[in-house]
CSV table of C-alpha atoms in Angstrom, one decimal:
chain,number,residue,atom,x,y,z
A,220,MET,CA,-0.4,-0.2,0.1
A,221,GLY,CA,2.7,2.0,1.0
A,222,SER,CA,4.6,1.6,-2.2
A,223,THR,CA,1.5,2.2,-4.4
A,224,GLY,CA,1.1,5.6,-2.9
A,225,ARG,CA,4.8,6.2,-3.0
A,226,THR,CA,4.5,6.0,-7.2
A,227,CYS,CA,1.1,7.2,-7.1
A,228,TYR,CA,3.1,10.7,-5.6
A,229,SER,CA,6.0,10.7,-7.9
A,230,ASP,CA,4.5,9.2,-11.0
A,231,VAL,CA,0.8,10.3,-11.1
A,232,LEU,CA,0.7,14.1,-9.4
A,233,PRO,CA,3.6,15.3,-11.4
A,234,PHE,CA,2.0,14.2,-14.7
A,235,THR,CA,-1.5,15.5,-13.9
A,236,ALA,CA,0.5,19.0,-12.4
A,237,MET,CA,2.6,19.4,-15.7
A,238,VAL,CA,-1.1,18.8,-17.8
A,239,MET,CA,-2.0,21.8,-15.2
A,240,VAL,CA,0.6,23.7,-16.4
A,241,GLU,CA,-0.3,22.9,-20.4
A,242,CYS,CA,-3.7,24.5,-19.5
A,243,ILE,CA,-2.7,27.3,-18.5
A,244,ILE,CA,-0.5,28.2,-21.1
A,245,VAL,CA,-2.9,27.8,-23.9
A,246,GLY,CA,-5.9,29.9,-22.1
A,247,GLY,CA,-2.0,32.7,-21.5
A,248,ASN,CA,-1.6,32.5,-25.1
A,249,THR,CA,-5.6,33.4,-26.0
A,250,LEU,CA,-5.5,36.4,-23.6
A,251,PHE,CA,-2.3,37.6,-25.4
A,252,LYS,CA,-3.4,37.4,-29.0
A,253,SER,CA,-6.7,39.7,-27.8
A,254,ALA,CA,-4.4,42.1,-25.8
A,255,THR,CA,-1.8,42.6,-29.1
A,256,ALA,CA,-4.9,43.2,-30.6
A,257,GLN,CA,-5.0,46.0,-28.7
A,258,GLY,CA,-2.0,47.2,-29.3
A,259,ILE,CA,0.7,46.3,-26.9
A,260,ASN,CA,4.1,45.9,-27.2
A,261,SER,CA,6.0,42.5,-26.7
A,262,TYR,CA,8.6,44.1,-24.2
A,263,VAL,CA,5.9,45.6,-22.5
A,264,PHE,CA,3.9,43.0,-21.7
A,265,THR,CA,6.3,40.8,-21.1
A,266,THR,CA,7.8,42.9,-18.7
A,267,TYR,CA,4.9,43.2,-16.7
A,268,VAL,CA,4.5,39.7,-17.0
A,269,PHE,CA,7.5,39.0,-14.7
A,270,LEU,CA,6.9,41.6,-12.5
A,271,VAL,CA,3.1,40.2,-11.6
A,272,GLY,CA,4.7,37.1,-11.3
A,273,PHE,CA,7.6,38.4,-8.6
A,274,LEU,CA,5.5,40.5,-6.9
A,275,PHE,CA,3.8,37.0,-5.9
A,276,LEU,CA,6.8,35.1,-5.2
A,277,LEU,CA,8.0,38.2,-3.2
A,278,PRO,CA,6.5,36.9,0.3
A,279,CYS,CA,6.9,33.5,0.0
A,280,PRO,CA,10.1,33.6,1.8
A,281,PHE,CA,8.6,35.3,4.8
A,282,PHE,CA,6.2,32.2,5.0
A,283,ILE,CA,8.7,29.6,5.7
A,284,ARG,CA,10.3,28.3,9.2
A,285,ARG,CA,13.4,29.9,7.8
A,286,GLN,CA,14.4,33.2,8.4
A,287,PHE,CA,14.3,35.3,4.7
A,288,SER,CA,17.8,36.8,5.5
A,289,PHE,CA,18.6,33.7,4.8
A,290,LEU,CA,18.4,34.0,1.0
A,291,ILE,CA,20.5,37.0,1.3
A,292,VAL,CA,23.1,36.1,3.6
A,293,SER,CA,24.0,32.5,2.2
A,294,SER,CA,24.3,33.9,-0.8
A,295,LEU,CA,27.6,35.3,0.3
A,296,GLY,CA,28.6,32.3,2.1
A,297,ILE,CA,28.1,33.8,5.7
A,298,MET,CA,25.5,31.5,7.0
A,299,GLN,CA,25.6,27.8,7.8
A,300,ASP,CA,23.2,25.0,8.5
A,301,PRO,CA,20.3,27.3,9.1
A,302,PRO,CA,17.3,26.2,11.6
A,303,ILE,CA,14.6,24.3,10.2
A,304,SER,CA,11.3,23.8,11.5
A,305,ASN,CA,9.2,20.7,11.8
A,306,SER,CA,6.5,21.8,10.7
A,307,THR,CA,4.7,19.7,7.8
A,308,SER,CA,3.6,23.2,6.5
A,309,CYS,CA,3.7,23.3,2.2
A,310,PHE,CA,6.0,26.1,2.8
A,311,ASN,CA,8.3,24.1,4.6
A,312,PHE,CA,7.9,21.5,2.0
A,313,PHE,CA,8.9,23.8,-0.8
A,314,CYS,CA,11.8,25.5,1.0
A,315,ARG,CA,13.4,22.0,2.5
A,316,SER,CA,17.0,20.9,1.5
A,317,SER,CA,17.6,17.6,2.2
A,318,ASN,CA,21.5,18.4,2.8
A,319,ASN,CA,21.1,22.3,4.6
A,320,GLN,CA,23.2,23.6,1.7
A,321,GLY,CA,23.5,27.3,1.7
A,322,LEU,CA,22.1,29.1,-1.7
A,323,LYS,CA,25.5,29.1,-3.1
A,324,PHE,CA,26.7,31.8,-5.7
A,325,SER,CA,27.4,30.0,-8.3
A,326,ILE,CA,23.5,29.1,-8.7
A,327,VAL,CA,22.3,32.2,-8.3
A,328,ILE,CA,24.6,33.1,-11.4
A,329,LYS,CA,22.9,30.1,-13.1
A,330,LEU,CA,19.9,31.1,-12.7
A,331,PHE,CA,20.4,34.3,-13.8
A,332,LEU,CA,21.5,32.9,-17.2
A,333,LEU,CA,18.5,30.2,-17.2
A,334,SER,CA,16.2,33.8,-17.0
A,335,LEU,CA,18.5,35.2,-19.5
A,336,ILE,CA,17.0,32.3,-22.1
A,337,GLY,CA,13.7,31.9,-20.1
A,338,TYR,CA,12.9,35.5,-21.2
A,339,LEU,CA,14.3,34.4,-24.9
A,340,SER,CA,11.6,32.3,-25.0
A,341,GLN,CA,9.1,34.3,-23.7
A,342,ILE,CA,10.2,36.6,-26.1
A,343,PHE,CA,10.2,34.3,-29.4
A,344,GLY,CA,6.5,32.8,-27.8
A,345,TYR,CA,4.9,36.5,-28.2
A,346,ILE,CA,6.0,36.9,-31.2
A,347,GLY,CA,5.3,33.8,-32.7
A,348,ILE,CA,1.8,34.0,-31.5
A,349,LYS,CA,2.0,37.0,-33.7
A,350,TYR,CA,2.7,35.7,-36.8
A,351,SER,CA,0.7,32.9,-36.5
A,352,SER,CA,-2.1,31.9,-34.0
A,353,PRO,CA,-2.7,30.7,-30.1
A,354,THR,CA,-3.8,27.3,-31.9
A,355,LEU,CA,-0.6,26.3,-33.9
A,356,SER,CA,1.1,27.5,-30.5
A,357,SER,CA,-0.9,24.7,-28.5
A,358,VAL,CA,0.2,22.7,-31.2
A,359,MET,CA,3.5,23.6,-31.2
A,360,SER,CA,4.0,23.5,-27.2
A,361,ASN,CA,4.2,19.4,-28.7
A,362,LEU,CA,7.8,20.0,-29.1
A,363,ALA,CA,8.7,20.9,-25.6
A,364,PRO,CA,8.5,16.7,-24.4
A,365,ALA,CA,10.4,15.9,-27.7
A,366,PHE,CA,13.3,18.4,-27.1
A,367,THR,CA,13.2,17.7,-23.1
A,368,PHE,CA,13.8,14.4,-23.4
A,369,ILE,CA,16.3,14.7,-26.2
A,370,LEU,CA,18.6,17.8,-24.7
A,371,ALA,CA,18.4,14.9,-21.4
A,372,PHE,CA,19.3,12.4,-23.2
A,373,PHE,CA,22.2,14.2,-25.0
A,374,PHE,CA,23.0,15.8,-21.2
A,375,ARG,CA,23.2,12.3,-20.3
A,376,MET,CA,20.4,12.5,-17.5
A,377,GLU,CA,18.1,10.4,-19.5
A,378,LYS,CA,18.6,6.2,-19.8
A,379,LEU,CA,17.2,4.6,-23.3
A,380,ASN,CA,16.7,1.5,-23.1
A,381,LEU,CA,15.9,0.1,-27.2
A,382,ARG,CA,14.5,-3.2,-25.3
A,383,SER,CA,12.5,-1.7,-22.0
A,384,TYR,CA,8.6,-0.1,-23.7
A,385,THR,CA,9.1,3.1,-21.7
A,386,SER,CA,12.1,4.0,-23.9
A,387,GLN,CA,10.1,2.7,-26.8
A,388,ALA,CA,6.9,5.2,-25.7
A,389,LYS,CA,9.5,7.9,-25.8
A,390,ILE,CA,11.0,7.4,-29.1
A,391,VAL,CA,7.8,7.0,-31.0
A,392,GLY,CA,6.1,9.8,-28.8
A,393,THR,CA,9.2,12.0,-29.3
A,394,ILE,CA,8.7,11.4,-33.7
A,395,VAL,CA,4.8,11.5,-33.8
A,396,SER,CA,5.3,15.3,-31.6
A,397,ILE,CA,8.3,17.0,-34.3
A,398,SER,CA,5.8,14.8,-36.7
A,399,GLY,CA,3.1,16.9,-35.9
A,400,ALA,CA,4.8,20.1,-35.2
A,401,LEU,CA,6.1,19.9,-39.0
A,402,VAL,CA,2.6,19.3,-40.8
A,403,ALA,CA,1.2,22.0,-37.9
A,404,THR,CA,3.7,24.7,-39.8
A,405,LEU,CA,4.4,23.7,-43.2
A,406,TYR,CA,0.4,23.4,-43.6
A,407,ASN,CA,-1.7,26.4,-43.5
A,408,GLY,CA,-5.0,24.8,-43.5
A,409,THR,CA,-8.4,26.4,-43.3
A,410,SER,CA,-9.1,24.6,-40.2
A,411,VAL,CA,-6.2,25.4,-38.4
A,412,THR,CA,-5.9,29.0,-40.4
A,413,VAL,CA,-7.6,32.1,-37.7
A,414,SER,CA,-7.1,35.1,-39.8
A,415,SER,CA,-7.6,35.2,-43.1
A,416,ASP,CA,-5.4,37.4,-44.0
A,417,SER,CA,-1.8,36.3,-42.7
A,418,SER,CA,0.2,34.8,-45.3
A,419,SER,CA,2.5,31.3,-45.3
A,420,LEU,CA,5.1,33.3,-45.1
A,421,TYR,CA,4.1,34.8,-41.6
A,422,TRP,CA,2.7,31.0,-40.3
A,423,ILE,CA,6.4,29.8,-40.8
A,424,ILE,CA,7.9,32.0,-39.0
A,425,GLY,CA,6.2,32.1,-36.7
A,426,GLY,CA,5.8,28.3,-36.4
A,427,ILE,CA,10.0,28.9,-36.0
A,428,LEU,CA,9.8,31.5,-33.6
A,429,LEU,CA,7.8,28.5,-31.6
A,430,ALA,CA,9.5,25.5,-32.2
A,431,SER,CA,13.0,27.8,-31.0
A,432,GLN,CA,10.5,28.7,-27.9
A,433,ASN,CA,10.0,25.3,-26.6
A,434,PHE,CA,13.4,24.2,-28.0
A,435,LEU,CA,14.4,27.3,-25.2
A,436,LEU,CA,12.2,25.8,-22.3
A,437,SER,CA,13.2,22.6,-22.7
A,438,PHE,CA,17.2,23.5,-22.0
A,439,VAL,CA,16.2,25.5,-19.2
A,440,LEU,CA,13.8,23.2,-17.6
A,441,VAL,CA,16.9,20.3,-18.3
A,442,SER,CA,19.0,22.8,-16.2
A,443,GLN,CA,16.9,23.6,-13.5
A,444,ALA,CA,16.6,19.8,-13.1
A,445,HIS,CA,20.6,19.8,-13.0
A,446,ILE,CA,20.4,22.8,-10.4
A,447,MET,CA,17.7,21.0,-7.9
A,448,MET,CA,20.4,17.8,-7.7
A,449,GLU,CA,23.0,20.8,-6.6
A,450,TYR,CA,20.7,22.2,-4.4
A,451,PRO,CA,17.0,21.3,-4.3
A,452,VAL,CA,15.1,23.7,-2.7
A,453,GLU,CA,12.4,24.2,-4.9
A,454,LEU,CA,10.9,27.7,-3.6
A,455,MET,CA,14.3,29.9,-3.6
A,456,VAL,CA,15.1,28.4,-7.0
A,457,VAL,CA,11.5,29.8,-8.2
A,458,PHE,CA,12.6,32.9,-6.4
A,459,VAL,CA,15.7,33.6,-7.6
A,460,PHE,CA,15.3,32.6,-11.5
A,461,GLY,CA,11.6,35.2,-10.8
A,462,LEU,CA,14.1,37.9,-9.5
A,463,SER,CA,16.5,37.3,-12.5
A,464,GLY,CA,13.6,37.3,-15.3
A,465,LEU,CA,12.7,40.5,-13.6
A,466,ILE,CA,15.4,42.6,-14.0
A,467,VAL,CA,16.3,41.1,-17.4
A,468,ALA,CA,12.7,41.7,-19.1
A,469,ALA,CA,12.9,45.3,-17.6
A,470,PHE,CA,16.2,46.2,-18.8
A,471,ALA,CA,16.1,45.2,-22.0
A,472,GLY,CA,12.7,46.1,-22.3
A,473,LEU,CA,13.3,49.9,-21.1
A,474,ILE,CA,15.9,49.5,-24.1
A,475,MET,CA,13.8,47.9,-27.0
A,476,VAL,CA,10.5,50.3,-26.0
A,477,ARG,CA,11.6,54.0,-24.6
A,478,ASP,CA,8.0,55.4,-25.6
A,479,LEU,CA,6.5,55.8,-21.9
A,480,ASP,CA,3.3,56.1,-23.7
A,481,ALA,CA,3.8,52.2,-24.6
A,482,TRP,CA,4.0,51.7,-20.5
A,483,ASN,CA,0.8,53.2,-20.0
A,484,LEU,CA,-2.0,50.4,-18.5
A,485,LYS,CA,-5.2,50.6,-19.0
A,486,PRO,CA,-8.3,48.7,-17.0
A,487,ASP,CA,-9.4,46.7,-19.6
A,488,MET,CA,-8.3,42.7,-21.2
A,489,MET,CA,-4.7,43.7,-22.0
A,490,LEU,CA,-4.7,44.6,-17.6
A,491,ALA,CA,-6.4,41.4,-17.2
A,492,SER,CA,-4.1,39.4,-19.5
A,493,ILE,CA,-1.1,40.5,-18.2
A,494,ILE,CA,-2.1,39.6,-14.2
A,495,TYR,CA,-3.7,36.3,-15.5
A,496,MET,CA,0.3,35.7,-17.6
A,497,GLY,CA,1.7,37.1,-14.3
A,498,ILE,CA,0.1,34.9,-11.6
A,499,SER,CA,-0.2,31.8,-14.2
A,500,THR,CA,3.0,31.6,-16.0
A,501,GLY,CA,5.1,33.9,-13.5
A,502,PHE,CA,4.1,31.8,-10.4
A,503,LEU,CA,2.4,28.7,-10.7
A,504,ASN,CA,3.9,27.0,-13.7
A,505,GLY,CA,7.7,28.1,-11.6
A,506,LEU,CA,6.6,26.4,-8.6
A,507,ILE,CA,4.8,23.3,-10.2
A,508,GLN,CA,8.2,22.5,-12.6
A,509,VAL,CA,10.3,22.6,-10.1
A,510,TRP,CA,8.6,20.4,-7.4
A,511,ALA,CA,7.3,18.0,-11.0
A,512,LEU,CA,10.9,17.7,-11.6
A,513,ARG,CA,11.9,17.0,-8.0
A,514,SER,CA,9.4,14.4,-7.4
A,515,ALA,CA,9.6,12.5,-10.5
A,516,ARG,CA,13.3,13.3,-10.2
A,517,PHE,CA,13.3,14.5,-13.5
A,518,MET,CA,10.0,14.4,-16.7
């Protein structure tokens, strides 16, 4: 009974959580398309999404039974073996480290570089949706598991046994995902196309950008899995990643969009899209993904 429960926890729950992530992303893509119809800039939208996501992440360290100063002090290598409460709260689960290892500066640098790649991934995705549609974005998101499997195998984080049914299923799934993405990109049919005035060239460009988005996203997931092996503290990883992403997004946004009027927000669908994307992709998705990575040991 106990073994069955552990199997459900390590396999079924992470899978269910990642399905929820995909559903959230589909809704966010549709809202983004609606927001861009009102003229919002992709760089401005991305910056506000990172800002909203970080605002929801900001109070998280205060809820755990460690002091918030541990995040800053431990990154400098000053504090070791912080006190851990025996509480079984959810936040304690996210911040519990098996070896009580402090947050190293090298990990902060890695997360900052990953946030830069994650930012580029979002920019590619938003521009790709502009060139195509949320429907194509949802179809191309099937490339993420395929790219993740390929990268994990390349970095020796995934074992491949051709005699194993599990490995065979992963290979077939990878081939099907890539084939489906190619068909959806190269065939601009009436059942997929949303706007009649979007040319085939724009559709293909959008498909390439969306494929690039999912490749970068897969690279981020694989790299996060590697970081989680070194520092298995989910909430701190998401917190530092969110802060780094906000810094990158704000810096790039202020450089690319210098018109202050473009940063003005109105209480309409544009603002609702930013809040939804910030909470879902910037906050919930980050927590769910790193939790699933640790629970499943790698997906």
